[in-house]
mmCIF file of C-alpha atoms in Angstrom:
data_model
loop_
_atom_site.group_PDB
_atom_site.id
_atom_site.type_symbol
_atom_site.label_atom_id
_atom_site.label_comp_id
_atom_site.label_asym_id
_atom_site.label_seq_id
_atom_site.Cartn_x
_atom_site.Cartn_y
_atom_site.Cartn_z
ATOM 1 C CA MET A 9 -37.373 28.768 90.934
ATOM 2 C CA LEU A 10 -36.912 26.431 93.703
ATOM 3 C CA SER A 11 -33.772 28.516 94.198
ATOM 4 C CA LYS A 12 -32.244 25.905 96.392
ATOM 5 C CA THR A 13 -32.095 22.886 93.857
ATOM 6 C CA ILE A 14 -30.181 21.448 90.912
ATOM 7 C CA CYS A 15 -30.517 18.663 88.459
ATOM 8 C CA LEU A 16 -27.554 16.820 87.375
ATOM 9 C CA PHE A 17 -27.986 14.255 84.086
ATOM 10 C CA ASP A 18 -24.892 11.681 83.109
ATOM 11 C CA VAL A 19 -25.007 12.607 79.354
ATOM 12 C CA ASP A 20 -25.117 9.298 77.547
ATOM 13 C CA GLY A 21 -27.670 7.436 77.717
ATOM 14 C CA THR A 22 -29.372 9.566 80.263
ATOM 15 C CA LEU A 23 -29.670 13.111 77.749
ATOM 16 C CA THR A 24 -28.431 11.762 74.782
ATOM 17 C CA LYS A 25 -28.586 8.286 72.839
ATOM 18 C CA PRO A 26 -25.180 7.284 72.882
ATOM 19 C CA ARG A 27 -22.277 9.486 70.824
ATOM 20 C CA LEU A 28 -25.492 10.792 69.114
ATOM 21 C CA VAL A 29 -26.735 14.659 69.330
ATOM 22 C CA ILE A 30 -29.601 15.896 71.561
ATOM 23 C CA GLU A 31 -32.854 15.474 70.003
ATOM 24 C CA GLN A 32 -35.806 18.272 69.615
ATOM 25 C CA ASP A 33 -38.462 16.701 72.956
ATOM 26 C CA MET A 34 -35.435 16.713 76.143
ATOM 27 C CA TYR A 35 -33.830 20.185 74.528
ATOM 28 C CA GLU A 36 -37.835 21.321 74.430
ATOM 29 C CA THR A 37 -38.162 19.790 78.615
ATOM 30 C CA LEU A 38 -34.028 21.500 79.574
ATOM 31 C CA THR A 39 -35.605 24.322 78.540
ATOM 32 C CA LYS A 40 -39.268 24.630 80.668
ATOM 33 C CA LEU A 41 -36.733 22.937 83.345
ATOM 34 C CA LYS A 42 -35.060 25.215 83.646
ATOM 35 C CA GLU A 43 -37.252 27.830 85.014
ATOM 36 C CA LYS A 44 -38.269 25.909 87.863
ATOM 37 C CA VAL A 45 -34.476 25.166 88.384
ATOM 38 C CA THR A 46 -30.609 25.561 87.599
ATOM 39 C CA ILE A 47 -28.966 22.825 85.623
ATOM 40 C CA GLY A 48 -25.649 20.677 85.210
ATOM 41 C CA LEU A 49 -24.027 17.822 83.657
ATOM 42 C CA VAL A 50 -21.687 15.911 85.131
ATOM 43 C CA GLY A 51 -19.969 13.175 82.734
ATOM 44 C CA GLY A 52 -16.500 11.292 82.605
ATOM 45 C CA SER A 53 -15.472 12.458 79.023
ATOM 46 C CA ASP A 54 -13.403 15.911 78.799
ATOM 47 C CA LEU A 55 -15.623 19.190 77.669
ATOM 48 C CA ASN A 56 -14.712 18.735 73.890
ATOM 49 C CA LYS A 57 -16.330 15.141 73.594
ATOM 50 C CA ILE A 58 -19.498 16.625 76.208
ATOM 51 C CA ALA A 59 -19.826 19.083 73.334
ATOM 52 C CA GLU A 60 -20.597 17.031 70.698
ATOM 53 C CA ASN A 61 -23.983 15.520 72.121
ATOM 54 C CA PRO A 62 -24.992 18.655 73.581
ATOM 55 C CA LYS A 63 -23.802 20.933 71.660
ATOM 56 C CA GLU A 64 -22.156 24.217 72.223
ATOM 57 C CA GLU A 65 -25.690 25.771 72.106
ATOM 58 C CA VAL A 66 -27.264 22.893 74.833
ATOM 59 C CA LEU A 67 -23.974 23.507 76.741
ATOM 60 C CA ASN A 68 -24.150 26.703 77.591
ATOM 61 C CA SER A 69 -27.502 26.508 79.198
ATOM 62 C CA PHE A 70 -26.223 24.342 82.520
ATOM 63 C CA GLU A 71 -24.471 26.465 84.649
ATOM 64 C CA PHE A 72 -22.200 23.743 85.921
ATOM 65 C CA VAL A 73 -20.920 21.380 83.554
ATOM 66 C CA PHE A 74 -18.529 18.928 85.748
ATOM 67 C CA THR A 75 -16.122 17.249 82.828
ATOM 68 C CA GLU A 76 -13.724 14.124 83.240
ATOM 69 C CA ASN A 77 -16.637 13.508 86.624
ATOM 70 C CA GLY A 78 -15.569 17.030 88.245
ATOM 71 C CA LEU A 79 -12.025 16.959 87.773
ATOM 72 C CA THR A 80 -11.814 19.465 85.345
ATOM 73 C CA THR A 81 -15.408 22.029 86.172
ATOM 74 C CA TYR A 82 -16.568 25.559 84.651
ATOM 75 C CA ILE A 83 -19.220 27.239 86.281
ATOM 76 C CA LYS A 84 -20.579 29.848 83.938
ATOM 77 C CA GLY A 85 -18.636 28.903 81.937
ATOM 78 C CA LYS A 86 -15.434 29.515 83.891
ATOM 79 C CA MET A 87 -13.137 27.042 84.303
ATOM 80 C CA VAL A 88 -12.722 26.697 88.202
ATOM 81 C CA ASN A 89 -11.025 23.444 88.746
ATOM 82 C CA CYS A 90 -8.806 21.240 87.555
ATOM 83 C CA GLU A 91 -7.531 18.454 88.904
ATOM 84 C CA SER A 92 -4.446 15.708 87.684
ATOM 85 C CA ILE A 93 -4.034 12.330 87.391
ATOM 86 C CA LEU A 94 -1.183 12.517 86.482
ATOM 87 C CA LEU A 95 0.295 14.443 88.598
ATOM 88 C CA ARG A 96 -1.241 11.821 92.006
ATOM 89 C CA LEU A 97 0.251 9.131 90.612
ATOM 90 C CA GLY A 98 3.374 10.024 88.780
ATOM 91 C CA GLU A 99 4.636 8.523 85.141
ATOM 92 C CA GLU A 100 6.615 5.582 86.551
ATOM 93 C CA THR A 101 2.573 4.427 87.431
ATOM 94 C CA CYS A 102 1.170 5.579 84.353
ATOM 95 C CA GLN A 103 2.986 3.829 82.907
ATOM 96 C CA GLU A 104 2.893 0.097 84.671
ATOM 97 C CA LEU A 105 -0.647 0.832 83.908
ATOM 98 C CA ILE A 106 -0.781 1.789 80.473
ATOM 99 C CA ASN A 107 1.430 -0.823 79.123
ATOM 100 C CA PHE A 108 -1.118 -3.419 81.058
ATOM 101 C CA CYS A 109 -3.873 -2.323 79.745
ATOM 102 C CA LEU A 110 -2.514 -2.366 76.563
ATOM 103 C CA SER A 111 -0.404 -6.005 77.534
ATOM 104 C CA TYR A 112 -3.650 -7.103 79.145
ATOM 105 C CA MET A 113 -6.353 -6.285 75.737
ATOM 106 C CA SER A 114 -3.949 -7.122 72.874
ATOM 107 C CA GLU A 115 -4.564 -10.645 74.342
ATOM 108 C CA LEU A 116 -8.687 -10.618 73.281
ATOM 109 C CA LYS A 117 -10.754 -11.453 70.219
ATOM 110 C CA LEU A 118 -13.553 -9.069 69.882
ATOM 111 C CA PRO A 119 -15.757 -8.435 67.072
ATOM 112 C CA CYS A 120 -13.174 -6.007 65.438
ATOM 113 C CA LYS A 121 -11.136 -3.996 67.014
ATOM 114 C CA ARG A 122 -9.581 0.076 66.055
ATOM 115 C CA GLY A 123 -7.633 2.178 67.013
ATOM 116 C CA HIS A 124 -7.313 5.164 70.005
ATOM 117 C CA PHE A 125 -7.186 1.731 73.497
ATOM 118 C CA ILE A 126 -5.511 4.423 75.387
ATOM 119 C CA GLU A 127 -6.972 7.600 76.390
ATOM 120 C CA PHE A 128 -5.094 9.561 78.013
ATOM 121 C CA ARG A 129 -7.606 12.330 80.486
ATOM 122 C CA ASN A 130 -7.098 14.830 82.711
ATOM 123 C CA GLY A 131 -8.525 13.857 86.034
ATOM 124 C CA MET A 132 -8.848 9.664 84.231
ATOM 125 C CA ILE A 133 -7.421 7.537 82.221
ATOM 126 C CA ASN A 134 -9.934 6.016 79.610
ATOM 127 C CA ILE A 135 -9.373 2.444 78.223
ATOM 128 C CA SER A 136 -11.159 0.675 75.973
ATOM 129 C CA PRO A 137 -11.123 -2.746 74.599
ATOM 130 C CA ILE A 138 -12.453 -2.246 71.414
ATOM 131 C CA GLY A 139 -10.441 1.439 70.069
ATOM 132 C CA ARG A 140 -12.330 4.917 70.132
ATOM 133 C CA SER A 141 -12.237 5.297 66.281
ATOM 134 C CA CYS A 142 -14.450 2.067 66.032
ATOM 135 C CA SER A 143 -17.683 3.904 63.884
ATOM 136 C CA LEU A 144 -21.126 4.172 65.478
ATOM 137 C CA GLN A 145 -22.683 0.237 64.436
ATOM 138 C CA GLU A 146 -19.156 -0.972 65.425
ATOM 139 C CA ARG A 147 -19.947 0.901 69.349
ATOM 140 C CA ARG A 148 -23.198 -0.915 69.106
ATOM 141 C CA GLU A 149 -21.820 -3.791 68.412
ATOM 142 C CA PHE A 150 -19.097 -4.339 70.678
ATOM 143 C CA PHE A 151 -21.969 -3.450 72.676
ATOM 144 C CA GLU A 152 -24.368 -6.396 72.668
ATOM 145 C CA TYR A 153 -21.708 -8.155 72.205
ATOM 146 C CA ASP A 154 -19.748 -7.458 75.856
ATOM 147 C CA LYS A 155 -23.035 -7.854 77.305
ATOM 148 C CA LYS A 156 -23.214 -11.119 76.020
ATOM 149 C CA HIS A 157 -19.415 -12.129 76.792
ATOM 150 C CA LYS A 158 -18.086 -9.513 79.934
ATOM 151 C CA ILE A 159 -15.197 -8.310 78.271
ATOM 152 C CA ARG A 160 -15.147 -5.172 80.460
ATOM 153 C CA GLU A 161 -16.819 -6.148 83.783
ATOM 154 C CA THR A 162 -13.914 -9.090 83.471
ATOM 155 C CA PHE A 163 -11.012 -7.025 82.771
ATOM 156 C CA ALA A 164 -12.242 -4.544 85.531
ATOM 157 C CA LYS A 165 -12.010 -7.133 87.994
ATOM 158 C CA VAL A 166 -8.325 -8.089 86.548
ATOM 159 C CA LEU A 167 -7.333 -4.546 86.724
ATOM 160 C CA THR A 168 -9.248 -3.979 90.347
ATOM 161 C CA GLN A 169 -7.366 -7.029 91.787
ATOM 162 C CA ARG A 170 -3.838 -5.888 89.567
ATOM 163 C CA PHE A 171 -4.046 -2.316 90.778
ATOM 164 C CA SER A 172 -6.238 -0.799 93.398
ATOM 165 C CA GLU A 173 -5.324 -1.295 96.567
ATOM 166 C CA LYS A 174 -2.184 -0.465 95.497
ATOM 167 C CA TYR A 175 -2.472 2.388 93.825
ATOM 168 C CA ASN A 176 -5.711 3.320 95.389
ATOM 169 C CA LEU A 177 -7.797 3.280 91.953
ATOM 170 C CA LYS A 178 -11.127 3.050 91.130
ATOM 171 C CA PHE A 179 -11.756 1.137 87.876
ATOM 172 C CA SER A 180 -15.137 1.877 86.588
ATOM 173 C CA ILE A 181 -16.864 0.981 83.690
ATOM 174 C CA GLY A 182 -18.866 4.074 81.398
ATOM 175 C CA GLY A 183 -20.560 4.282 78.285
ATOM 176 C CA GLN A 184 -20.150 1.464 75.230
ATOM 177 C CA ILE A 185 -16.930 1.014 75.142
ATOM 178 C CA SER A 186 -14.618 1.430 77.670
ATOM 179 C CA ILE A 187 -14.043 1.621 81.705
ATOM 180 C CA ASP A 188 -12.731 4.322 83.538
ATOM 181 C CA VAL A 189 -9.309 4.864 85.841
ATOM 182 C CA PHE A 190 -9.239 7.560 88.432
ATOM 183 C CA PRO A 191 -8.366 7.704 92.704
ATOM 184 C CA ILE A 192 -10.577 6.635 94.745
ATOM 185 C CA GLY A 193 -12.879 9.801 95.730
ATOM 186 C CA TRP A 194 -12.186 11.027 91.814
ATOM 187 C CA ASP A 195 -15.914 9.190 91.148
ATOM 188 C CA LYS A 196 -19.290 11.546 90.450
ATOM 189 C CA THR A 197 -19.264 12.714 94.056
ATOM 190 C CA TYR A 198 -16.440 14.990 93.785
ATOM 191 C CA CYS A 199 -18.751 17.142 91.168
ATOM 192 C CA LEU A 200 -21.302 17.444 94.634
ATOM 193 C CA LYS A 201 -18.378 19.615 96.526
ATOM 194 C CA PHE A 202 -19.732 22.461 93.782
ATOM 195 C CA LEU A 203 -22.845 22.224 94.756
ATOM 196 C CA ASP A 204 -22.777 23.360 98.688
ATOM 197 C CA ASN A 205 -24.940 25.482 98.345
ATOM 198 C CA PHE A 206 -28.332 23.892 97.298
ATOM 199 C CA ASP A 207 -30.590 22.029 99.745
ATOM 200 C CA LYS A 208 -31.717 19.382 97.549
ATOM 201 C CA ILE A 209 -29.981 17.253 94.593
ATOM 202 C CA TYR A 210 -31.828 15.259 91.849
ATOM 203 C CA PHE A 211 -29.435 13.099 89.616
ATOM 204 C CA PHE A 212 -30.638 11.283 86.944
ATOM 205 C CA GLY A 213 -28.474 7.711 85.433
ATOM 206 C CA ASP A 214 -28.300 4.995 83.257
ATOM 207 C CA ARG A 215 -25.109 3.015 84.101
ATOM 208 C CA THR A 216 -26.172 3.225 88.158
ATOM 209 C CA ASN A 217 -25.264 -0.386 88.882
ATOM 210 C CA GLU A 218 -22.441 -1.429 91.290
ATOM 211 C CA GLY A 219 -19.400 -0.823 88.866
ATOM 212 C CA GLY A 220 -20.949 0.937 87.251
ATOM 213 C CA ASN A 221 -19.081 4.819 86.894
ATOM 214 C CA ASP A 222 -23.546 6.596 88.123
ATOM 215 C CA TYR A 223 -23.184 4.783 90.793
ATOM 216 C CA GLU A 224 -21.394 6.063 93.694
ATOM 217 C CA ILE A 225 -23.656 9.577 92.883
ATOM 218 C CA TYR A 226 -26.656 7.659 92.649
ATOM 219 C CA SER A 227 -26.475 6.156 95.694
ATOM 220 C CA HIS A 228 -24.925 9.220 97.622
ATOM 221 C CA ALA A 229 -27.365 10.129 100.505
ATOM 222 C CA ALA A 230 -26.277 13.365 99.296
ATOM 223 C CA THR A 231 -28.874 12.456 96.341
ATOM 224 C CA ASN A 232 -32.380 12.622 95.486
ATOM 225 C CA ALA A 233 -31.172 9.840 92.573
ATOM 226 C CA TYR A 234 -32.714 8.068 89.823
ATOM 227 C CA ASN A 235 -31.781 5.257 86.901
ATOM 228 C CA VAL A 236 -32.933 5.755 83.556
ATOM 229 C CA GLU A 237 -33.457 3.843 80.624
ATOM 230 C CA ASP A 238 -33.581 6.117 78.762
ATOM 231 C CA PRO A 239 -33.412 10.034 77.562
ATOM 232 C CA LYS A 240 -37.793 9.297 76.497
ATOM 233 C CA ASP A 241 -36.773 8.200 80.215
ATOM 234 C CA THR A 242 -35.575 11.255 81.700
ATOM 235 C CA ILE A 243 -38.599 12.935 80.329
ATOM 236 C CA SER A 244 -41.173 10.714 81.137
ATOM 237 C CA TYR A 245 -39.244 11.495 85.313
ATOM 238 C CA LEU A 246 -38.750 15.123 84.270
ATOM 239 C CA LYS A 247 -42.119 15.850 83.686
ATOM 240 C CA SER A 248 -43.321 14.110 86.473
ATOM 241 C CA ILE A 249 -41.873 15.056 88.907
ATOM 242 C CA PHE A 250 -41.321 19.256 88.223
ATOM 243 C CA ASP A 251 -44.182 19.181 86.886
ATOM 244 C CA ILE A 252 -43.107 21.105 83.117
#
């Protein structure tokens, strides 16, 4: 086993299809990989949402689980770190941001809108123009609409111009339907501070373009990073790199 090597994985679009459970070929690949290296997850969602995808029994096989970009960190099932965006920004700033987002989204014309437009997490605020209670089909339709009309990209630019310098905030496009908001430095590179014992860090993610929520860790000097298109692409890279 390569004891000083770790493989980190984004979840949606990398280990699983968006919001779907892990498939058998990925599970079997990770089982073989774990015999050679340490494995870890680094996602933007909280633990409950991440656990919906890999399933609990698969999740337990990851020695490191970095939720909310690592702002809440679990090592061997034990929470070792938990940051609070509320404590960092304060109630007044959080409300200013949320009120602006709700006002902006109220003017958007989309194919559909559902509920749960703002999700307040420990380490970030998640903003969804369509609403996180949309169905899987509605999620897919919004994703295609968003690629054409750049709803989230435009929204993120507006938020950056208004709040980034004022409050030291980053606005990152993640998944299919939302934008993550967090203090600059609280991106996925935050998890690297827990990995000093590793000589080689691999990262696999699908949102590696600038503005995507994998970009910072993908482009970081400490990682050997790979952009993937889907879970099958991830499997192909793992088989090639680690001969599994």
